[in-house]
Tab-separated table of C-alpha atoms in Angstrom:
chain	number	residue	atom	x	y	z
N	86	MET	CA	21.038	-36.933	46.357
N	87	GLN	CA	24.809	-36.864	46.031
N	88	LYS	CA	26.581	-34.791	48.691
N	89	MET	CA	29.156	-32.424	47.192
N	90	LEU	CA	31.954	-30.675	49.078
N	91	GLN	CA	33.529	-27.406	47.964
N	92	ALA	CA	37.234	-27.898	47.303
N	93	GLU	CA	40.334	-26.067	46.138
N	94	ILE	CA	43.435	-26.951	44.202
N	95	TRP	CA	45.793	-27.285	47.172
N	96	THR	CA	48.862	-27.804	45.019
N	97	ILE	CA	50.120	-29.580	41.921
N	98	ALA	CA	52.775	-32.182	42.657
N	99	GLN	CA	55.238	-34.046	40.481
N	100	THR	CA	55.191	-37.698	41.587
N	101	ARG	CA	56.738	-40.901	40.292
N	102	GLU	CA	53.445	-41.613	38.526
N	103	GLY	CA	53.193	-38.172	36.895
N	104	CYS	CA	51.614	-34.822	37.743
N	105	ALA	CA	48.841	-34.835	40.321
N	106	VAL	CA	46.408	-32.058	41.146
N	107	LEU	CA	45.824	-32.339	44.892
N	108	LEU	CA	42.216	-31.337	45.438
N	109	ARG	CA	41.464	-30.461	49.069
N	110	PRO	CA	37.881	-30.209	50.343
N	111	ARG	CA	37.374	-27.143	52.521
N	112	GLY	CA	37.758	-27.837	56.217
N	113	LYS	CA	39.184	-31.317	55.629
N	114	ASN	CA	42.702	-32.511	56.345
N	115	VAL	CA	42.800	-34.724	53.275
N	116	ALA	CA	43.483	-34.216	49.582
N	117	VAL	CA	42.411	-36.247	46.577
N	118	PRO	CA	45.200	-36.754	44.015
N	119	ILE	CA	43.924	-36.544	40.435
N	120	PHE	CA	46.543	-37.247	37.786
N	121	VAL	CA	46.601	-35.003	34.726
N	122	GLY	CA	48.820	-34.577	31.684
N	123	GLN	CA	51.740	-32.159	31.468
N	124	LEU	CA	50.055	-29.834	28.954
N	125	GLU	CA	46.978	-29.669	31.166
N	126	VAL	CA	49.183	-28.757	34.143
N	127	GLN	CA	50.596	-25.866	32.125
N	128	SER	CA	47.120	-24.612	31.308
N	129	ILE	CA	45.953	-24.904	34.930
N	130	LEU	CA	48.995	-22.995	36.168
N	131	ILE	CA	48.551	-20.291	33.530
N	132	GLY	CA	44.930	-19.914	34.661
N	133	LYS	CA	45.794	-19.872	38.372
N	134	GLU	CA	48.516	-17.281	37.883
N	135	GLY	CA	46.289	-15.128	35.649
N	136	ILE	CA	48.854	-15.031	32.856
N	137	SER	CA	47.626	-13.389	29.675
N	138	LEU	CA	48.885	-15.052	26.511
N	139	PRO	CA	49.091	-13.422	23.085
N	140	ARG	CA	47.059	-16.267	21.562
N	141	PRO	CA	44.262	-18.168	23.330
N	142	LEU	CA	44.753	-21.724	24.544
N	143	THR	CA	41.837	-24.126	24.234
N	144	HIS	CA	40.547	-23.278	27.711
N	145	ASP	CA	40.718	-19.557	26.921
N	146	LEU	CA	38.776	-20.190	23.723
N	147	PHE	CA	36.048	-22.030	25.646
N	148	ILE	CA	35.764	-19.135	28.119
N	149	GLN	CA	35.486	-16.675	25.211
N	150	LEU	CA	32.739	-18.828	23.704
N	151	ILE	CA	30.577	-18.997	26.826
N	152	ASP	CA	31.111	-15.266	27.438
N	153	SER	CA	30.022	-14.442	23.890
N	154	LEU	CA	26.830	-16.488	24.444
N	155	ASN	CA	26.137	-14.648	27.744
N	156	LEU	CA	26.583	-17.850	29.701
N	157	ALA	CA	28.400	-18.305	33.011
N	158	LEU	CA	30.511	-21.155	34.321
N	159	GLU	CA	28.938	-21.597	37.751
N	160	ARG	CA	31.088	-24.438	39.035
N	161	ALA	CA	33.098	-27.517	38.182
N	162	GLU	CA	32.292	-30.829	39.841
N	163	ILE	CA	34.236	-34.053	40.281
N	164	HIS	CA	31.188	-36.261	40.643
N	165	GLU	CA	32.118	-39.845	39.842
N	166	LEU	CA	34.936	-42.367	40.078
N	167	LYS	CA	34.410	-45.279	37.731
N	168	ASN	CA	37.035	-47.900	36.824
N	169	ASN	CA	39.707	-45.761	38.538
N	170	THR	CA	38.838	-42.791	36.305
N	171	PHE	CA	37.579	-39.510	37.739
N	172	HIS	CA	34.646	-37.930	35.901
N	173	ALA	CA	33.892	-34.225	36.004
N	174	ARG	CA	31.157	-31.954	34.759
N	175	LEU	CA	30.737	-28.262	34.164
N	176	VAL	CA	27.621	-26.474	35.409
N	177	ILE	CA	26.742	-23.552	33.124
N	178	THR	CA	23.925	-21.020	33.493
N	179	GLY	CA	22.596	-18.097	31.498
N	180	GLY	CA	20.062	-17.554	28.752
N	181	GLU	CA	17.613	-20.455	28.783
N	182	TYR	CA	19.714	-22.249	31.426
N	183	GLY	CA	18.704	-21.025	34.885
N	184	ARG	CA	19.986	-22.244	38.237
N	185	GLU	CA	17.156	-24.771	38.362
N	186	ASN	CA	17.903	-26.154	34.890
N	187	PRO	CA	21.612	-25.509	34.182
N	188	LEU	CA	23.492	-26.794	31.170
N	189	ILE	CA	25.599	-29.769	32.342
N	190	LEU	CA	28.622	-30.702	30.222
N	191	ASP	CA	30.733	-33.824	30.710
N	192	SER	CA	34.402	-32.915	31.171
N	193	ARG	CA	37.777	-34.351	31.997
N	194	PRO	CA	38.868	-33.202	35.466
N	195	SER	CA	41.952	-31.505	33.971
N	196	ASP	CA	39.779	-29.386	31.666
N	197	ALA	CA	37.409	-28.576	34.524
N	198	PHE	CA	40.402	-27.395	36.600
N	199	GLY	CA	41.786	-25.324	33.730
N	200	LEU	CA	38.461	-23.584	33.203
N	201	ALA	CA	37.718	-23.098	36.907
N	202	ALA	CA	41.185	-21.570	37.399
N	203	ARG	CA	40.478	-19.002	34.685
N	204	ARG	CA	36.956	-18.160	35.812
N	205	LYS	CA	37.778	-18.379	39.542
N	206	CYS	CA	34.618	-20.402	39.993
N	207	PRO	CA	34.122	-22.989	42.742
N	208	ILE	CA	35.154	-26.614	42.392
N	209	PHE	CA	33.128	-29.301	44.131
N	210	ILE	CA	33.920	-32.964	44.725
N	211	SER	CA	31.661	-35.819	45.750
N	212	ALA	CA	31.869	-36.655	49.459
N	213	ASP	CA	31.894	-40.341	48.506
N	214	ILE	CA	34.972	-39.815	46.319
N	215	VAL	CA	36.724	-37.987	49.166
N	216	LYS	CA	35.894	-40.839	51.527
N	217	GLU	CA	37.184	-43.417	49.034
N	218	THR	CA	40.322	-41.685	47.724
N	219	GLY	CA	41.238	-38.906	50.161
N	220	ILE	CA	44.756	-39.089	51.576
N	221	PRO	CA	45.743	-37.272	54.804
N	222	LEU	CA	47.617	-34.030	54.175
N	223	ASP	CA	50.378	-35.238	56.513
N	224	PHE	CA	51.301	-37.858	53.912
N	225	PHE	CA	51.939	-35.175	51.307
N	226	ILE	CA	53.743	-32.895	53.754
N	227	ASN	CA	55.985	-35.767	54.864
N	228	ALA	CA	56.603	-36.720	51.240
N	229	LEU	CA	57.679	-33.144	50.532
N	230	ASP	CA	60.046	-33.256	53.500
N	231	GLU	CA	61.542	-36.519	52.244
N	232	THR	CA	61.501	-35.316	48.597
N	233	SER	CA	59.758	-38.582	47.697
N	234	PRO	CA	57.400	-39.266	46.023
N	235	VAL	CA	56.741	-35.536	45.590
N	236	THR	CA	59.462	-33.195	44.419
N	237	LYS	CA	60.209	-30.458	46.966
N	238	SER	CA	61.062	-27.030	45.651
N	239	ASP	CA	61.264	-23.446	46.821
N	240	LEU	CA	59.945	-22.415	43.413
N	241	SER	CA	56.304	-21.649	42.718
N	242	PRO	CA	54.477	-24.226	40.560
N	243	LEU	CA	54.750	-21.861	37.590
N	244	GLU	CA	58.496	-21.419	38.133
N	245	GLU	CA	58.903	-25.192	38.434
N	246	GLU	CA	57.025	-25.655	35.162
N	247	HIS	CA	59.180	-23.005	33.480
N	248	GLN	CA	62.362	-24.737	34.656
N	249	ARG	CA	61.063	-28.119	33.487
N	250	LEU	CA	60.331	-26.690	30.041
N	251	VAL	CA	63.779	-25.092	29.838
N	252	ASP	CA	65.310	-28.495	30.651
N	253	GLN	CA	63.182	-30.120	27.930
N	254	LEU	CA	64.197	-27.420	25.464
N	255	ASN	CA	67.884	-28.049	26.147
N	256	LYS	CA	67.398	-31.808	25.699
N	257	ALA	CA	65.538	-31.282	22.432
N	258	VAL	CA	68.314	-29.033	21.099
N	259	ASP	CA	70.990	-31.545	22.190
N	260	ALA	CA	69.055	-34.291	20.370
N	261	GLU	CA	68.713	-31.991	17.332
N	262	ASP	CA	64.921	-32.329	17.577
N	263	TYR	CA	64.394	-28.759	16.411
N	264	GLU	CA	60.672	-29.142	15.755
N	265	ARG	CA	60.070	-30.112	19.399
N	266	ALA	CA	62.465	-27.371	20.531
N	267	ALA	CA	60.449	-24.787	18.580
N	268	GLU	CA	57.204	-25.990	20.206
N	269	ILE	CA	58.717	-25.718	23.681
N	270	ARG	CA	60.200	-22.296	22.858
N	271	ASP	CA	56.740	-21.054	21.828
N	272	ILE	CA	55.179	-22.319	25.076
N	273	LEU	CA	57.905	-20.590	27.083
N	274	LYS	CA	57.358	-17.334	25.173
N	275	GLU	CA	53.649	-17.472	25.940
N	276	MET	CA	54.220	-18.296	29.607
N	277	MET	CA	56.692	-15.484	30.121
N	278	GLY	CA	55.145	-12.957	27.750
N	279	ASP	CA	58.585	-12.419	26.247
N	280	ASP	CA	59.750	-11.994	22.677
N	281	GLY	CA	62.547	-14.439	23.338
N	282	ILE	CA	63.980	-16.880	25.823
């Protein structure tokens, strides 16, 4: 049987290759970097910070759905690494799905993180994946000190994301890409709960 380790989202880092969720198994001095898209990062951060948006994002909609069916998201698992792609699954119980026969849904890791952040449920990762892909925490700490390949900041991840979006908004306005600017403005409004920027 596959050994699973409970883990936590240690941090989300901006690297040369993109955004990485650094998943740290409890009691271990390593983290597994799992790269996710920028929109998924926003959703994970919104979930972690407990920000309430006026309109539900996709992850919020999924949570509403399982709640309305009297189901519970028990845990998220990163269970497989195949062809350099991490595979996740959601373990759901309730109704006809007991702890002995839960509903298992295939998921992208980014979606699993977004949902787990909202539900505050545990995240597990395969011990084999940690052994294969875990990187010592010192590497990340040193990279932060050197500001390469991870961007160092005194801002919280949510503040960093807000600043990044403001920069994108300014670029979109400068390029007269008003449709993109409107999309970014709407995301910023939702993140900040404001009526304006």
